[in-house]
PDB file of C-alpha atoms in Angstrom:
ATOM      1  CA  MET A   1     -46.573   7.289 -10.525  1.00 94.00           C
ATOM      2  CA  GLU A   2     -44.464   7.893  -7.424  1.00 98.00           C
ATOM      3  CA  ILE A   3     -41.664   5.700  -6.054  1.00 98.00           C
ATOM      4  CA  LEU A   4     -42.158   5.237  -2.398  1.00 98.00           C
ATOM      5  CA  SER A   5     -39.248   2.833  -1.863  1.00 98.00           C
ATOM      6  CA  GLU A   6     -37.042   0.602  -3.833  1.00 98.00           C
ATOM      7  CA  ASN A   7     -34.782  -2.031  -2.171  1.00 98.00           C
ATOM      8  CA  LYS A   8     -32.461  -4.613  -3.456  1.00 98.00           C
ATOM      9  CA  CYS A   9     -33.796  -8.080  -2.831  1.00 98.00           C
ATOM     10  CA  PHE A  10     -32.651 -11.437  -3.868  1.00 98.00           C
ATOM     11  CA  GLY A  11     -30.679  -9.945  -6.891  1.00 98.00           C
ATOM     12  CA  GLY A  12     -33.821  -8.015  -7.972  1.00 98.00           C
ATOM     13  CA  VAL A  13     -35.751  -5.099  -6.515  1.00 98.00           C
ATOM     14  CA  GLN A  14     -38.731  -4.846  -4.045  1.00 98.00           C
ATOM     15  CA  GLY A  15     -40.567  -1.714  -4.785  1.00 98.00           C
ATOM     16  CA  VAL A  16     -43.430   0.243  -3.347  1.00 98.00           C
ATOM     17  CA  TYR A  17     -45.307   2.740  -5.610  1.00 98.00           C
ATOM     18  CA  SER A  18     -48.089   5.005  -5.387  1.00 98.00           C
ATOM     19  CA  HIS A  19     -50.468   6.419  -8.192  1.00 98.00           C
ATOM     20  CA  MET A  20     -53.508   8.296  -8.605  1.00 98.00           C
ATOM     21  CA  SER A  21     -56.240   5.920  -9.555  1.00 98.00           C
ATOM     22  CA  LYS A  22     -58.985   7.182 -11.948  1.00 98.00           C
ATOM     23  CA  ILE A  23     -61.008   4.126 -11.208  1.00 97.00           C
ATOM     24  CA  SER A  24     -61.001   4.280  -7.359  1.00 97.00           C
ATOM     25  CA  ALA A  25     -60.738   8.255  -7.509  1.00 97.00           C
ATOM     26  CA  CYS A  26     -57.957   8.272  -4.920  1.00 98.00           C
ATOM     27  CA  ASP A  27     -54.195   7.492  -4.575  1.00 98.00           C
ATOM     28  CA  MET A  28     -53.479   3.738  -4.642  1.00 98.00           C
ATOM     29  CA  THR A  29     -50.410   1.918  -3.366  1.00 98.00           C
ATOM     30  CA  PHE A  30     -48.855  -1.255  -4.503  1.00 98.00           C
ATOM     31  CA  GLY A  31     -45.834  -3.377  -4.083  1.00 98.00           C
ATOM     32  CA  LEU A  32     -43.850  -4.981  -6.943  1.00 98.00           C
ATOM     33  CA  PHE A  33     -40.925  -7.490  -6.705  1.00 98.00           C
ATOM     34  CA  LEU A  34     -38.971  -7.530  -9.942  1.00 98.00           C
ATOM     35  CA  PRO A  35     -36.408 -10.503 -10.325  1.00 98.00           C
ATOM     36  CA  ALA A  36     -32.974  -9.743 -11.716  1.00 98.00           C
ATOM     37  CA  GLU A  37     -34.120 -11.226 -15.153  1.00 98.00           C
ATOM     38  CA  ALA A  38     -36.343  -8.157 -15.530  1.00 98.00           C
ATOM     39  CA  ASP A  39     -32.991  -6.083 -16.595  1.00 97.00           C
ATOM     40  CA  ASP A  40     -32.959  -8.216 -19.650  1.00 97.00           C
ATOM     41  CA  GLY A  41     -36.614  -8.078 -20.801  1.00 97.00           C
ATOM     42  CA  PRO A  42     -40.198  -8.733 -19.717  1.00 98.00           C
ATOM     43  CA  VAL A  43     -40.680 -11.362 -17.107  1.00 98.00           C
ATOM     44  CA  PRO A  44     -43.812 -13.469 -16.203  1.00 98.00           C
ATOM     45  CA  VAL A  45     -45.912 -12.198 -13.203  1.00 98.00           C
ATOM     46  CA  LEU A  46     -47.783 -13.511 -10.321  1.00 98.00           C
ATOM     47  CA  TRP A  47     -50.484 -11.406  -8.760  1.00 98.00           C
ATOM     48  CA  TYR A  48     -51.031 -11.742  -5.107  1.00 98.00           C
ATOM     49  CA  LEU A  49     -54.356 -10.465  -3.604  1.00 98.00           C
ATOM     50  CA  SER A  50     -54.278 -10.087   0.131  1.00 98.00           C
ATOM     51  CA  GLY A  51     -57.147 -10.540   2.726  1.00 98.00           C
ATOM     52  CA  LEU A  52     -59.343  -8.557   5.097  1.00 98.00           C
ATOM     53  CA  THR A  53     -57.496  -5.643   6.985  1.00 97.00           C
ATOM     54  CA  CYS A  54     -54.324  -6.228   4.979  1.00 98.00           C
ATOM     55  CA  THR A  55     -52.507  -3.511   2.894  1.00 98.00           C
ATOM     56  CA  HIS A  56     -49.995  -4.251   0.026  1.00 98.00           C
ATOM     57  CA  ALA A  57     -47.410  -4.593   2.756  1.00 98.00           C
ATOM     58  CA  ASN A  58     -48.700  -7.624   4.628  1.00 98.00           C
ATOM     59  CA  ALA A  59     -47.833 -10.207   2.076  1.00 98.00           C
ATOM     60  CA  MET A  60     -44.692  -8.479   0.948  1.00 98.00           C
ATOM     61  CA  ASP A  61     -43.220  -8.482   4.311  1.00 98.00           C
ATOM     62  CA  LYS A  62     -44.451 -11.649   5.782  1.00 97.00           C
ATOM     63  CA  SER A  63     -45.135 -14.229   2.826  1.00 96.00           C
ATOM     64  CA  ALA A  64     -41.394 -15.080   2.195  1.00 93.00           C
ATOM     65  CA  ALA A  65     -42.369 -14.753  -1.573  1.00 98.00           C
ATOM     66  CA  GLN A  66     -39.380 -12.832  -2.981  1.00 98.00           C
ATOM     67  CA  GLY A  67     -36.859 -15.425  -2.512  1.00 98.00           C
ATOM     68  CA  TRP A  68     -38.755 -18.175  -4.268  1.00 98.00           C
ATOM     69  CA  ALA A  69     -39.953 -15.870  -7.013  1.00 98.00           C
ATOM     70  CA  ALA A  70     -36.275 -14.831  -7.636  1.00 98.00           C
ATOM     71  CA  GLU A  71     -35.394 -18.429  -7.832  1.00 98.00           C
ATOM     72  CA  GLN A  72     -38.033 -19.023 -10.695  1.00 98.00           C
ATOM     73  CA  GLY A  73     -37.519 -15.561 -12.349  1.00 98.00           C
ATOM     74  CA  ILE A  74     -40.864 -14.256 -11.918  1.00 98.00           C
ATOM     75  CA  ALA A  75     -42.392 -10.830 -10.746  1.00 98.00           C
ATOM     76  CA  ILE A  76     -44.977 -10.579  -8.022  1.00 98.00           C
ATOM     77  CA  ILE A  77     -47.439  -7.720  -7.707  1.00 98.00           C
ATOM     78  CA  PHE A  78     -48.950  -6.976  -4.239  1.00 98.00           C
ATOM     79  CA  PRO A  79     -51.897  -4.541  -4.696  1.00 98.00           C
ATOM     80  CA  ASP A  80     -53.707  -2.914  -1.832  1.00 98.00           C
ATOM     81  CA  THR A  81     -57.037  -4.378  -0.632  1.00 98.00           C
ATOM     82  CA  SER A  82     -59.345  -1.214  -1.048  1.00 98.00           C
ATOM     83  CA  PRO A  83     -59.359   2.474  -1.749  1.00 98.00           C
ATOM     84  CA  ARG A  84     -58.141   4.566   1.263  1.00 97.00           C
ATOM     85  CA  GLY A  85     -57.797   8.218   2.370  1.00 94.00           C
ATOM     86  CA  GLU A  86     -59.797  11.124   3.284  1.00 93.00           C
ATOM     87  CA  GLY A  87     -63.111  11.134   1.684  1.00 95.00           C
ATOM     88  CA  VAL A  88     -63.181   7.485   1.171  1.00 98.00           C
ATOM     89  CA  ALA A  89     -66.176   5.624   2.875  1.00 98.00           C
ATOM     90  CA  ASP A  90     -65.327   3.403   5.838  1.00 98.00           C
ATOM     91  CA  ASP A  91     -67.116   1.293   8.481  1.00 97.00           C
ATOM     92  CA  GLU A  92     -66.393   0.644  12.104  1.00 96.00           C
ATOM     93  CA  ALA A  93     -66.286  -3.115  11.405  1.00 97.00           C
ATOM     94  CA  TYR A  94     -63.025  -4.498  10.448  1.00 96.00           C
ATOM     95  CA  ASP A  95     -64.679  -6.523   7.448  1.00 97.00           C
ATOM     96  CA  LEU A  96     -66.346  -3.661   5.489  1.00 98.00           C
ATOM     97  CA  GLY A  97     -64.863  -0.684   3.964  1.00 98.00           C
ATOM     98  CA  GLN A  98     -61.235   0.365   4.041  1.00 98.00           C
ATOM     99  CA  GLY A  99     -59.146  -2.963   4.088  1.00 98.00           C
ATOM    100  CA  ALA A 100     -62.180  -4.712   2.890  1.00 98.00           C
ATOM    101  CA  GLY A 101     -62.719  -4.077  -0.833  1.00 98.00           C
ATOM    102  CA  PHE A 102     -63.708  -7.749  -1.543  1.00 98.00           C
ATOM    103  CA  TYR A 103     -62.612  -7.301  -5.154  1.00 98.00           C
ATOM    104  CA  VAL A 104     -65.948  -6.188  -6.552  1.00 98.00           C
ATOM    105  CA  ASN A 105     -67.279  -2.997  -8.220  1.00 98.00           C
ATOM    106  CA  ALA A 106     -69.457  -1.498  -5.760  1.00 98.00           C
ATOM    107  CA  THR A 107     -72.841  -0.171  -7.014  1.00 98.00           C
ATOM    108  CA  GLN A 108     -74.470   1.150  -3.683  1.00 98.00           C
ATOM    109  CA  SER A 109     -73.942   4.287  -1.719  1.00 98.00           C
ATOM    110  CA  PRO A 110     -71.630   5.300   0.045  1.00 98.00           C
ATOM    111  CA  TRP A 111     -69.331   2.803  -1.553  1.00 98.00           C
ATOM    112  CA  ALA A 112     -69.729   3.058  -5.311  1.00 98.00           C
ATOM    113  CA  SER A 113     -67.646   6.330  -5.706  1.00 97.00           C
ATOM    114  CA  HIS A 114     -64.412   4.619  -4.820  1.00 98.00           C
ATOM    115  CA  PHE A 115     -64.698   0.804  -4.357  1.00 98.00           C
ATOM    116  CA  GLN A 116     -64.143  -0.420  -7.849  1.00 98.00           C
ATOM    117  CA  MET A 117     -61.596  -3.085  -6.977  1.00 98.00           C
ATOM    118  CA  TRP A 118     -62.448  -5.512  -9.600  1.00 98.00           C
ATOM    119  CA  ASN A 119     -61.890  -3.032 -12.416  1.00 98.00           C
ATOM    120  CA  TYR A 120     -58.756  -1.745 -10.654  1.00 98.00           C
ATOM    121  CA  ILE A 121     -57.245  -5.325 -10.331  1.00 98.00           C
ATOM    122  CA  ILE A 122     -58.254  -6.261 -13.841  1.00 98.00           C
ATOM    123  CA  ASP A 123     -57.769  -3.017 -15.951  1.00 98.00           C
ATOM    124  CA  GLU A 124     -56.152  -0.043 -14.437  1.00 98.00           C
ATOM    125  CA  LEU A 125     -53.299  -1.635 -12.395  1.00 98.00           C
ATOM    126  CA  PRO A 126     -52.357  -4.117 -15.122  1.00 98.00           C
ATOM    127  CA  GLY A 127     -52.107  -1.343 -17.513  1.00 98.00           C
ATOM    128  CA  LEU A 128     -49.961   0.854 -15.419  1.00 98.00           C
ATOM    129  CA  VAL A 129     -47.395  -2.050 -14.287  1.00 98.00           C
ATOM    130  CA  THR A 130     -47.016  -3.437 -18.004  1.00 97.00           C
ATOM    131  CA  LYS A 131     -46.424   0.280 -19.325  1.00 97.00           C
ATOM    132  CA  GLU A 132     -43.886   1.147 -16.518  1.00 98.00           C
ATOM    133  CA  PHE A 133     -42.085  -2.088 -15.785  1.00 98.00           C
ATOM    134  CA  ALA A 134     -40.561  -5.046 -17.579  1.00 98.00           C
ATOM    135  CA  ILE A 135     -43.832  -7.245 -17.132  1.00 98.00           C
ATOM    136  CA  ASP A 136     -45.113  -9.642 -19.900  1.00 98.00           C
ATOM    137  CA  PRO A 137     -48.760  -9.350 -20.153  1.00 97.00           C
ATOM    138  CA  ASP A 138     -49.128 -12.735 -21.980  1.00 97.00           C
ATOM    139  CA  ARG A 139     -47.642 -14.650 -18.857  1.00 98.00           C
ATOM    140  CA  GLN A 140     -49.852 -14.045 -15.841  1.00 98.00           C
ATOM    141  CA  SER A 141     -50.981 -16.076 -13.013  1.00 98.00           C
ATOM    142  CA  ILE A 142     -52.882 -15.083  -9.788  1.00 98.00           C
ATOM    143  CA  THR A 143     -53.169 -16.225  -6.211  1.00 98.00           C
ATOM    144  CA  GLY A 144     -54.416 -14.791  -2.795  1.00 98.00           C
ATOM    145  CA  HIS A 145     -55.227 -15.296   0.801  1.00 98.00           C
ATOM    146  CA  SER A 146     -58.743 -15.455   2.424  1.00 98.00           C
ATOM    147  CA  MET A 147     -60.705 -12.548   0.800  1.00 98.00           C
ATOM    148  CA  GLY A 148     -57.823 -12.361  -1.649  1.00 98.00           C
ATOM    149  CA  GLY A 149     -58.263 -15.971  -2.319  1.00 98.00           C
ATOM    150  CA  HIS A 150     -61.839 -15.377  -3.165  1.00 98.00           C
ATOM    151  CA  GLY A 151     -60.703 -12.457  -5.512  1.00 98.00           C
ATOM    152  CA  ALA A 152     -58.014 -14.662  -7.282  1.00 98.00           C
ATOM    153  CA  LEU A 153     -60.590 -17.471  -7.879  1.00 98.00           C
ATOM    154  CA  THR A 154     -63.439 -15.422  -9.159  1.00 98.00           C
ATOM    155  CA  ILE A 155     -61.242 -13.212 -11.288  1.00 98.00           C
ATOM    156  CA  ALA A 156     -59.387 -16.189 -12.684  1.00 98.00           C
ATOM    157  CA  MET A 157     -62.617 -18.031 -13.546  1.00 98.00           C
ATOM    158  CA  THR A 158     -63.991 -15.001 -15.086  1.00 98.00           C
ATOM    159  CA  LEU A 159     -60.931 -13.902 -17.219  1.00 98.00           C
ATOM    160  CA  GLN A 160     -60.195 -17.346 -18.635  1.00 94.00           C
ATOM    161  CA  ASP A 161     -57.733 -16.340 -21.258  1.00 96.00           C
ATOM    162  CA  ARG A 162     -55.651 -14.103 -19.035  1.00 98.00           C
ATOM    163  CA  PHE A 163     -54.236 -16.374 -16.383  1.00 98.00           C
ATOM    164  CA  LYS A 164     -52.112 -19.384 -16.852  1.00 98.00           C
ATOM    165  CA  SER A 165     -52.806 -20.837 -13.437  1.00 98.00           C
ATOM    166  CA  VAL A 166     -54.585 -19.855 -10.201  1.00 98.00           C
ATOM    167  CA  SER A 167     -54.071 -20.698  -6.550  1.00 98.00           C
ATOM    168  CA  ALA A 168     -55.365 -19.742  -3.159  1.00 98.00           C
ATOM    169  CA  PHE A 169     -54.566 -19.942   0.580  1.00 98.00           C
ATOM    170  CA  ALA A 170     -57.679 -20.438   2.645  1.00 98.00           C
ATOM    171  CA  PRO A 171     -60.087 -18.618   0.482  1.00 98.00           C
ATOM    172  CA  ILE A 172     -63.453 -17.426   1.203  1.00 98.00           C
ATOM    173  CA  ALA A 173     -64.913 -20.296  -0.936  1.00 98.00           C
ATOM    174  CA  HIS A 174     -68.734 -19.657  -0.851  1.00 98.00           C
ATOM    175  CA  PRO A 175     -69.412 -16.059   0.194  1.00 98.00           C
ATOM    176  CA  THR A 176     -73.227 -15.918  -1.075  1.00 98.00           C
ATOM    177  CA  MET A 177     -73.821 -18.483   1.787  1.00 98.00           C
ATOM    178  CA  SER A 178     -71.297 -17.057   4.531  1.00 97.00           C
ATOM    179  CA  GLU A 179     -71.212 -14.009   6.807  1.00 95.00           C
ATOM    180  CA  TRP A 180     -67.950 -13.380   5.250  1.00 96.00           C
ATOM    181  CA  GLY A 181     -69.606 -12.542   1.887  1.00 97.00           C
ATOM    182  CA  ARG A 182     -73.314 -11.986   2.386  1.00 98.00           C
ATOM    183  CA  LYS A 183     -72.592  -8.780   4.489  1.00 97.00           C
ATOM    184  CA  GLN A 184     -70.014  -7.325   2.059  1.00 98.00           C
ATOM    185  CA  LEU A 185     -71.852  -8.440  -1.118  1.00 98.00           C
ATOM    186  CA  GLY A 186     -75.104  -6.959   0.179  1.00 98.00           C
ATOM    187  CA  ALA A 187     -73.413  -3.654   1.056  1.00 98.00           C
ATOM    188  CA  TYR A 188     -71.460  -3.240  -1.975  1.00 98.00           C
ATOM    189  CA  LEU A 189     -73.770  -4.748  -4.706  1.00 98.00           C
ATOM    190  CA  GLY A 190     -77.199  -4.510  -3.083  1.00 98.00           C
ATOM    191  CA  SER A 191     -79.893  -6.913  -2.049  1.00 97.00           C
ATOM    192  CA  ASP A 192     -80.274  -8.544  -5.476  1.00 98.00           C
ATOM    193  CA  GLU A 193     -78.458 -11.674  -4.941  1.00 98.00           C
ATOM    194  CA  SER A 194     -78.502 -12.605  -8.647  1.00 97.00           C
ATOM    195  CA  LYS A 195     -75.679  -9.842  -8.897  1.00 97.00           C
ATOM    196  CA  TRP A 196     -73.596 -11.790  -6.403  1.00 98.00           C
ATOM    197  CA  VAL A 197     -73.209 -14.944  -8.460  1.00 98.00           C
ATOM    198  CA  GLY A 198     -70.030 -13.960 -10.349  1.00 97.00           C
ATOM    199  CA  HIS A 199     -68.262 -13.342  -7.103  1.00 98.00           C
ATOM    200  CA  ASP A 200     -68.719 -16.798  -5.587  1.00 98.00           C
ATOM    201  CA  ALA A 201     -65.854 -19.307  -6.394  1.00 98.00           C
ATOM    202  CA  THR A 202     -68.167 -22.212  -5.586  1.00 98.00           C
ATOM    203  CA  LEU A 203     -70.888 -21.091  -7.915  1.00 98.00           C
ATOM    204  CA  LEU A 204     -68.535 -20.163 -10.732  1.00 98.00           C
ATOM    205  CA  MET A 205     -66.761 -23.586 -10.195  1.00 98.00           C
ATOM    206  CA  ARG A 206     -70.217 -25.277 -10.895  1.00 98.00           C
ATOM    207  CA  ASP A 207     -70.928 -23.119 -13.798  1.00 97.00           C
ATOM    208  CA  LYS A 208     -67.725 -22.784 -15.716  1.00 96.00           C
ATOM    209  CA  GLY A 209     -64.553 -23.976 -13.726  1.00 98.00           C
ATOM    210  CA  PHE A 210     -61.075 -22.887 -14.973  1.00 98.00           C
ATOM    211  CA  ASP A 211     -59.290 -23.907 -18.045  1.00 96.00           C
ATOM    212  CA  GLY A 212     -56.032 -24.545 -16.316  1.00 96.00           C
ATOM    213  CA  PRO A 213     -54.294 -25.852 -13.317  1.00 98.00           C
ATOM    214  CA  MET A 214     -55.480 -24.901  -9.861  1.00 98.00           C
ATOM    215  CA  LEU A 215     -53.960 -25.205  -6.381  1.00 98.00           C
ATOM    216  CA  ILE A 216     -55.690 -24.524  -2.949  1.00 98.00           C
ATOM    217  CA  ASP A 217     -54.230 -24.983   0.435  1.00 98.00           C
ATOM    218  CA  GLN A 218     -56.358 -24.952   3.591  1.00 98.00           C
ATOM    219  CA  GLY A 219     -55.376 -24.999   7.159  1.00 98.00           C
ATOM    220  CA  GLY A 220     -57.000 -27.835   9.109  1.00 98.00           C
ATOM    221  CA  SER A 221     -57.022 -25.626  12.324  1.00 98.00           C
ATOM    222  CA  ASP A 222     -58.240 -22.541  10.637  1.00 98.00           C
ATOM    223  CA  GLN A 223     -60.127 -20.446  13.147  1.00 98.00           C
ATOM    224  CA  PHE A 224     -62.455 -19.255  10.320  1.00 98.00           C
ATOM    225  CA  LEU A 225     -63.225 -22.714   8.671  1.00 98.00           C
ATOM    226  CA  ASP A 226     -67.082 -22.097   9.077  1.00 97.00           C
ATOM    227  CA  LEU A 227     -66.780 -18.586   7.281  1.00 98.00           C
ATOM    228  CA  LEU A 228     -64.540 -19.857   4.589  1.00 98.00           C
ATOM    229  CA  MET A 229     -66.692 -23.052   3.541  1.00 98.00           C
ATOM    230  CA  PRO A 230     -63.877 -24.920   1.870  1.00 98.00           C
ATOM    231  CA  GLU A 231     -65.954 -27.964   1.584  1.00 98.00           C
ATOM    232  CA  ALA A 232     -68.298 -26.440  -0.698  1.00 98.00           C
ATOM    233  CA  LEU A 233     -65.599 -25.485  -3.108  1.00 98.00           C
ATOM    234  CA  ALA A 234     -64.033 -28.946  -3.000  1.00 98.00           C
ATOM    235  CA  HIS A 235     -67.377 -30.535  -3.657  1.00 98.00           C
ATOM    236  CA  ALA A 236     -67.695 -28.313  -6.694  1.00 98.00           C
ATOM    237  CA  ILE A 237     -64.416 -29.068  -7.845  1.00 98.00           C
ATOM    238  CA  ALA A 238     -64.936 -32.795  -7.598  1.00 97.00           C
ATOM    239  CA  GLU A 239     -68.421 -32.580  -9.156  1.00 97.00           C
ATOM    240  CA  ARG A 240     -66.948 -30.701 -12.144  1.00 97.00           C
ATOM    241  CA  ARG A 241     -63.729 -32.984 -12.361  1.00 96.00           C
ATOM    242  CA  GLN A 242     -61.758 -29.701 -12.404  1.00 96.00           C
ATOM    243  CA  GLU A 243     -58.066 -29.986 -12.749  1.00 95.00           C
ATOM    244  CA  ALA A 244     -56.998 -29.077  -9.301  1.00 98.00           C
ATOM    245  CA  VAL A 245     -55.020 -29.823  -6.128  1.00 98.00           C
ATOM    246  CA  PHE A 246     -56.940 -29.151  -2.875  1.00 98.00           C
ATOM    247  CA  ARG A 247     -54.753 -29.787   0.187  1.00 98.00           C
ATOM    248  CA  LEU A 248     -55.880 -29.750   3.871  1.00 98.00           C
ATOM    249  CA  HIS A 249     -52.980 -29.282   6.323  1.00 98.00           C
ATOM    250  CA  LYS A 250     -53.384 -30.614   9.819  1.00 98.00           C
ATOM    251  CA  GLY A 251     -52.673 -28.017  12.512  1.00 98.00           C
ATOM    252  CA  TYR A 252     -52.276 -24.999  10.476  1.00 98.00           C
ATOM    253  CA  ASP A 253     -54.216 -21.751  11.035  1.00 98.00           C
ATOM    254  CA  HIS A 254     -55.226 -18.649   8.968  1.00 98.00           C
ATOM    255  CA  SER A 255     -52.012 -16.736   9.525  1.00 98.00           C
ATOM    256  CA  TYR A 256     -49.137 -15.760   7.550  1.00 98.00           C
ATOM    257  CA  PHE A 257     -47.145 -18.511   9.177  1.00 98.00           C
ATOM    258  CA  PHE A 258     -49.436 -20.896   7.296  1.00 98.00           C
ATOM    259  CA  ILE A 259     -48.906 -18.833   4.169  1.00 98.00           C
ATOM    260  CA  SER A 260     -45.150 -18.647   4.364  1.00 98.00           C
ATOM    261  CA  SER A 261     -44.972 -22.333   4.961  1.00 98.00           C
ATOM    262  CA  PHE A 262     -46.371 -23.228   1.659  1.00 98.00           C
ATOM    263  CA  MET A 263     -45.294 -20.221  -0.546  1.00 98.00           C
ATOM    264  CA  GLU A 264     -42.654 -22.000  -2.145  1.00 98.00           C
ATOM    265  CA  ASP A 265     -45.065 -24.675  -3.371  1.00 98.00           C
ATOM    266  CA  HIS A 266     -47.445 -22.094  -4.856  1.00 98.00           C
ATOM    267  CA  ILE A 267     -44.701 -20.073  -6.788  1.00 98.00           C
ATOM    268  CA  ALA A 268     -43.137 -23.219  -8.201  1.00 98.00           C
ATOM    269  CA  PHE A 269     -46.750 -24.294  -9.281  1.00 98.00           C
ATOM    270  CA  HIS A 270     -47.218 -21.103 -10.993  1.00 98.00           C
ATOM    271  CA  ALA A 271     -43.790 -20.957 -12.580  1.00 98.00           C
ATOM    272  CA  ASP A 272     -44.512 -24.358 -14.304  1.00 98.00           C
ATOM    273  CA  ALA A 273     -47.520 -22.822 -15.784  1.00 98.00           C
ATOM    274  CA  LEU A 274     -45.940 -19.618 -16.677  1.00 98.00           C
ATOM    275  CA  TYR A 275     -42.828 -21.177 -18.507  1.00 96.00           C
ATOM    276  CA  GLY A 276     -44.665 -24.225 -19.587  1.00 86.00           C
TER     277      GLY A 276
END
């Protein structure tokens, strides 16, 4: 692992690190904020999964997360959204290829050799950070935005025993029925739609839900509402009687201005679960 940068931040350290990923078969970069409490021992951690076109840096730089995390004494991990670099497959469209890993393990050419983001997020990166840093593997929560909200919800509902809580900002809520989903799932996983089911938050909510608290924030003026399909997930939550708070905020869009406006709420929400 290589240290790319480490900066003092709200009494803790905001670092950026690079490592050779065996799963992704390329170098991967991630950000990690450690609060001051990490000097005394392992701290709980919140995973933040970013959306289409983002790197590790977008949420790290724009979400205003570190101050609230320092206040609560929790770490935040900002992974990249895909493999990158020479020899890694890409596409001319912004919503496929590099920057658009969609948090799945690709099985189709040319993506399969590098795009193994599901295993990277649930296996390789957690193993690395808990080995190298003062992170408590028994106290983890997860959140994300847009494509990352899709990833956070599907990962949490699949790994029920790992995460104390889950939240999402404007998640891609029903990708098997949306062009933000059908395109990527078809490219990465192939045409057999039965293999897509485990990567659809609405379908997973109908099937199993989440054994813990859930918070979802959606902007009422989000320019991508028709692609996100939040109403499908809201209906599934109500139908299942899932423990959840689903908030629609009038006038807010899909940007980091929206995310930073409600980041304090999300971090406090997760801190309650992590320390509860």
